[in-house]
Amino acid sequence: MMPKRTLWWEDGAVYAIGGALGAMGLSFLVVWDVLMGNTLTDGSQRFEWLVVGDFSLTFGIWIDELTALMLVVVSVVGTLVVFYSGGYMHGEGETRRRYYAEICLFISVMYGLVIADNYLLMFIFWELVGLCSYLLIGFWYERPSAASAAKRAFIVTRVGDIMFMAGIIILFKYVGSLDFAELFHGTGTSAVPTDMMVLSTALIFGGAIGKSAQFPLHEWLPDAMEGPTTVSALIHAATMVKAGVYLTARSYPLLVQAPESLVFVACIGGITALVAATAALAQNDIKRVLAYSTISQLGYMTLGLGAGGYLVIHADTAAGYSAATFHLMNHAFFKALLFLCAGSVIHAVGTNDMRLMGGLGKVMKVTSLTMLIGSLAIAGVPPLSGFWSKDEVLAAVWHAGDFDPVFFVLWLMGMATAFLTAFYMFRMWFMTFAGQPRSAYHAHESPRIMTVPLMVLAGLAIGSGFALFIGEGFESFMAGSIHGLLHGAEHGSLADLAVGIFTDPLTYLTLALAVGGILLAWKVYYVPGFDRSVFAKGVNGRLQRALENRWYISKFYDDLAVKVVYALSLVADAFDRHVIDGIVNGFAYLGGNTGNLIRRLQNGNVQRYTGLIVVGICLLLILVLYVIPWGGW
Amino acid sequence: MIPIEYWLVFSSLLFVVGAYGVLTRRNAIVVLMCIEIMLNAANVNLVMFSSYHSALHISVDPSGQAFALFSIAIAAAEVAVGLAIILSVYRRYQTVDVDKINILRW
């Protein structure tokens, strides 16, 4: 049955848009305060939540530069996505009520996550965003693939959540508090032994591995594309998956006390960036390409944070930290843009498969142009935003190579990823918008409610990179949130920064790789006559098959789940059936059989009873009068 | 005075005779009679100890005899109740054979 047609502003859309706009207004007031230098972290606004004996849980609000950045990202992307949903979800009829309720819940708990001032409150919101992700991935729950993708996302991220919880439990055991104010400032964590600090920070980062889809828990994110594209844009590209990066950035004061964890963070980031970028090369689903691209870019951020920690320790500079958070913001804008463009394309064509698209550039001018801007931004072409932040991240990793050679390897992986990113993004763009249509469809440009958010986001994707040069510069702004870790670091002038970027040969190397990737994609997927069957010949086609099967990681998990977990379940089932039930049933049989035996004594014959009483009394008398005195007791 | 052992042997014999009757006879009325015999064995003991108590302490202490009288009164009441039960059992089952009246076991 087709859903009942309603107008686009009905079924809760107005309330959702109003709420998102109101929240955006309030966030901008807060961000303005932070920009003016008024941080609200003095701890005066704290509420008591739970009192047990002389222990009490309190919660409050923690606003600093990092929070301000996240507030900008969540509010801008959230509001634009809610607007865009008005057009994209139009055909869903009354089920949009559920959609808007869930998406508003998600936006509100995301705000809660970024302003929480202790790990416990943060963990609660952390679980709630996971819940919203589950609900929205499974929005079309009638489809078995959507329902199982939702379950998979929830269960896989839960692995990370448990690590996160274990990490904060360790902290709580030694410090007795989970408030940022106590953990981050002064000597709050002096009671934690070094090895425990490494363990707990690594476990907290484990939460980020799950939520931010880092290797090896990244396979849930491509499956999460079963949800509506707006959800993919908001939750699985721009905001929720950033929660893991945010958590890692927020835990910096703890991470710099455990350099081993920083290396772990950086390695996970580097591996994720490269593995996901290679997997993106061979996907044919437009949203899956973007999903792997998201994972890869999240890997960049994590890599930048890991390297940035080394820079904080050894070079006393916030360069890596600010680069990673800068990339977080830029990526939120251009990846939301790319997803919403993909949504516009899917809305027009009715399929996700790029092999059935082609030639859309002629009919969807706004979408193709904005998507081109997004692709150029993510590929790192100046002066779009991705160029500035990706270059900063790679520079930070290169710089960290001075202190630990492992960062040099990670830098090479990052450079390779930069090349691959440019290639697969333009492969996608050419396959979608260039050439001739490869299937019969009547594409049309999307309505204005969808294209206006695209244009706004395209403007942000072009312009947000220049935040690097606004005011005293992005780096000195972000350094404010970790100023306790820096010891009077000198910030170079912004002119020096710009000159530094454009005189550094590494910048041109990155740029050359990006342009090379774009040209290769142009050669392979745009210029006619290129024989693509050479891919199938490489390493006897094994490489292509491995890429198409996403390095068999997903298959590995499925096999693990099917074989190992099923075998374990069989063992557990046998144990339950025979040992646990055996004990319970054994006691029951023991009682029953004993009763059957003993009831024979109770035969109702009064004289038998009397006889037993007499015999018993005689025995007792013998015992008391003869046996006990004889024994001398 | 009759030596105390005589009394004790006498009351023991009386008790054992009663117990034997309770254990072996089938007729509920005979069982009730045997219970009376056992009770009277106890009464004989009470009276006997009472008189020896007075003789040994050279004082008159009738509390033992009071106990015996009390016990006899209760035995009379008990017989009344017991006979009433036997009568109603007889009306219900047309028998006073204690081997057949065994459904109280459950």
Tab-separated table of C-alpha atoms in Angstrom, chain A residues 282-436:
chain	number	residue	atom	x	y	z
A	282	ALA	CA	35.690	-1.042	-6.306
A	283	GLN	CA	32.248	-0.218	-4.915
A	284	ASN	CA	29.392	0.339	-7.323
A	285	ASP	CA	26.843	1.610	-4.821
A	286	ILE	CA	27.171	5.393	-4.726
A	287	LYS	CA	26.417	5.542	-1.011
A	288	ARG	CA	28.905	2.805	-0.203
A	289	VAL	CA	31.654	4.721	-1.966
A	290	LEU	CA	30.811	7.677	0.232
A	291	ALA	CA	30.634	5.454	3.304
A	292	TYR	CA	34.135	4.095	2.717
A	293	SER	CA	35.295	7.594	1.968
A	294	THR	CA	33.883	8.668	5.340
A	295	ILE	CA	35.714	5.870	7.119
A	296	SER	CA	38.900	6.827	5.335
A	297	GLN	CA	38.572	10.501	6.283
A	298	LEU	CA	37.783	9.556	9.875
A	299	GLY	CA	41.016	7.616	9.767
A	300	TYR	CA	42.772	10.829	8.764
A	301	MET	CA	41.328	12.612	11.774
A	302	THR	CA	42.341	9.842	14.128
A	303	LEU	CA	45.803	9.755	12.582
A	304	GLY	CA	46.055	13.518	13.012
A	305	LEU	CA	45.025	13.280	16.648
A	306	GLY	CA	47.562	10.534	17.362
A	307	ALA	CA	50.351	12.480	15.709
A	308	GLY	CA	49.124	15.698	17.303
A	309	GLY	CA	49.541	14.168	20.741
A	310	TYR	CA	53.210	13.545	19.968
A	311	LEU	CA	53.552	17.122	18.840
A	312	VAL	CA	51.985	18.310	22.099
A	313	ILE	CA	54.424	16.213	24.116
A	314	HIS	CA	57.603	16.830	22.159
A	315	ALA	CA	57.134	20.013	20.180
A	316	ASP	CA	54.759	21.887	22.480
A	317	THR	CA	52.399	22.787	19.678
A	318	ALA	CA	48.734	22.103	19.023
A	319	ALA	CA	49.283	21.742	15.263
A	320	GLY	CA	48.099	18.125	14.962
A	321	TYR	CA	45.185	18.623	17.333
A	322	SER	CA	43.933	21.650	15.480
A	323	ALA	CA	44.542	19.994	12.090
A	324	ALA	CA	42.451	16.963	13.041
A	325	THR	CA	39.610	19.013	14.488
A	326	PHE	CA	39.779	21.337	11.489
A	327	HIS	CA	39.471	18.351	9.199
A	328	LEU	CA	36.545	17.191	11.338
A	329	MET	CA	34.676	20.430	10.663
A	330	ASN	CA	35.533	20.626	6.962
A	331	HIS	CA	34.736	16.983	6.430
A	332	ALA	CA	31.356	17.409	8.111
A	333	PHE	CA	30.433	20.072	5.580
A	334	PHE	CA	31.721	18.495	2.387
A	335	LYS	CA	30.686	14.958	3.289
A	336	ALA	CA	27.176	16.085	4.234
A	337	LEU	CA	27.154	17.868	0.886
A	338	LEU	CA	28.282	14.752	-0.965
A	339	PHE	CA	25.711	12.565	0.759
A	340	LEU	CA	22.897	14.989	0.137
A	341	CYS	CA	23.959	15.200	-3.520
A	342	ALA	CA	23.936	11.418	-3.675
A	343	GLY	CA	20.488	11.536	-2.107
A	344	SER	CA	19.381	13.968	-4.777
A	345	VAL	CA	20.696	11.608	-7.459
A	346	ILE	CA	19.005	8.588	-5.884
A	347	HIS	CA	15.807	10.582	-5.556
A	348	ALA	CA	15.966	11.300	-9.286
A	349	VAL	CA	17.108	7.915	-10.589
A	350	GLY	CA	15.636	5.556	-8.036
A	351	THR	CA	18.712	3.348	-7.648
A	352	ASN	CA	21.973	3.383	-5.755
A	353	ASP	CA	23.909	1.547	-8.427
A	354	MET	CA	26.320	3.787	-10.317
A	355	ARG	CA	26.511	1.303	-13.175
A	356	LEU	CA	22.920	2.247	-14.014
A	357	MET	CA	23.537	5.994	-13.901
A	358	GLY	CA	25.621	8.186	-16.194
A	359	GLY	CA	24.894	11.368	-18.061
A	360	LEU	CA	23.063	12.968	-15.168
A	361	GLY	CA	25.137	16.148	-15.409
A	362	LYS	CA	22.963	17.482	-18.183
A	363	VAL	CA	19.666	17.241	-16.337
A	364	MET	CA	20.790	17.824	-12.750
A	365	LYS	CA	22.962	20.897	-13.050
A	366	VAL	CA	22.820	22.066	-9.428
A	367	THR	CA	23.418	18.605	-8.046
A	368	SER	CA	26.275	17.785	-10.382
A	369	LEU	CA	27.966	21.139	-9.767
A	370	THR	CA	27.657	20.979	-5.984
A	371	MET	CA	28.842	17.387	-6.002
A	372	LEU	CA	31.818	18.429	-8.087
A	373	ILE	CA	32.627	21.046	-5.454
A	374	GLY	CA	32.332	18.418	-2.733
A	375	SER	CA	34.545	15.985	-4.630
A	376	LEU	CA	37.179	18.637	-5.261
A	377	ALA	CA	37.061	19.555	-1.587
A	378	ILE	CA	37.562	15.992	-0.374
A	379	ALA	CA	40.256	15.373	-2.996
A	380	GLY	CA	42.176	18.304	-1.562
A	381	VAL	CA	42.250	20.788	-4.402
A	382	PRO	CA	42.967	24.360	-3.316
A	383	PRO	CA	41.358	26.613	-2.303
A	384	LEU	CA	38.560	24.291	-1.155
A	385	SER	CA	38.315	23.316	2.475
A	386	GLY	CA	39.672	19.773	2.210
A	387	PHE	CA	42.967	21.030	0.874
A	388	TRP	CA	43.786	23.095	3.953
A	389	SER	CA	42.850	20.547	6.575
A	390	LYS	CA	44.213	17.459	4.847
A	391	ASP	CA	47.465	19.242	4.209
A	392	GLU	CA	47.636	20.281	7.864
A	393	VAL	CA	46.982	16.711	9.025
A	394	LEU	CA	49.650	15.251	6.754
A	395	ALA	CA	52.111	17.975	7.761
A	396	ALA	CA	51.478	17.177	11.426
A	397	VAL	CA	52.076	13.461	10.825
A	398	TRP	CA	55.266	14.241	8.892
A	399	HIS	CA	56.418	16.479	11.699
A	400	ALA	CA	55.658	13.793	14.297
A	401	GLY	CA	57.939	11.503	12.288
A	402	ASP	CA	60.832	13.447	13.841
A	403	PHE	CA	59.977	11.915	17.219
A	404	ASP	CA	58.950	8.395	16.284
A	405	PRO	CA	59.769	6.748	12.948
A	406	VAL	CA	56.416	4.924	12.919
A	407	PHE	CA	54.793	8.201	11.975
A	408	PHE	CA	56.818	8.266	8.804
A	409	VAL	CA	55.222	4.991	7.708
A	410	LEU	CA	51.834	6.380	8.639
A	411	TRP	CA	52.591	9.501	6.619
A	412	LEU	CA	53.271	7.346	3.568
A	413	MET	CA	49.921	5.619	4.125
A	414	GLY	CA	48.263	9.003	4.399
A	415	MET	CA	49.812	10.153	1.133
A	416	ALA	CA	48.677	6.982	-0.633
A	417	THR	CA	45.204	7.576	0.773
A	418	ALA	CA	45.203	11.122	-0.585
A	419	PHE	CA	45.851	9.766	-4.082
A	420	LEU	CA	43.216	7.047	-3.757
A	421	THR	CA	40.677	9.523	-2.373
A	422	ALA	CA	40.986	11.750	-5.415
A	423	PHE	CA	40.716	8.736	-7.698
A	424	TYR	CA	37.614	7.109	-6.229
A	425	MET	CA	35.766	10.381	-5.739
A	426	PHE	CA	36.186	11.269	-9.389
A	427	ARG	CA	35.466	7.727	-10.469
A	428	MET	CA	32.153	8.195	-8.699
A	429	TRP	CA	31.551	11.622	-10.197
A	430	PHE	CA	32.351	10.547	-13.741
A	431	MET	CA	30.306	7.374	-13.462
A	432	THR	CA	27.302	9.321	-12.189
A	433	PHE	CA	27.244	12.569	-14.102
A	434	ALA	CA	29.391	12.129	-17.214
A	435	GLY	CA	28.910	10.083	-20.366
A	436	GLN	CA	25.634	8.636	-21.561
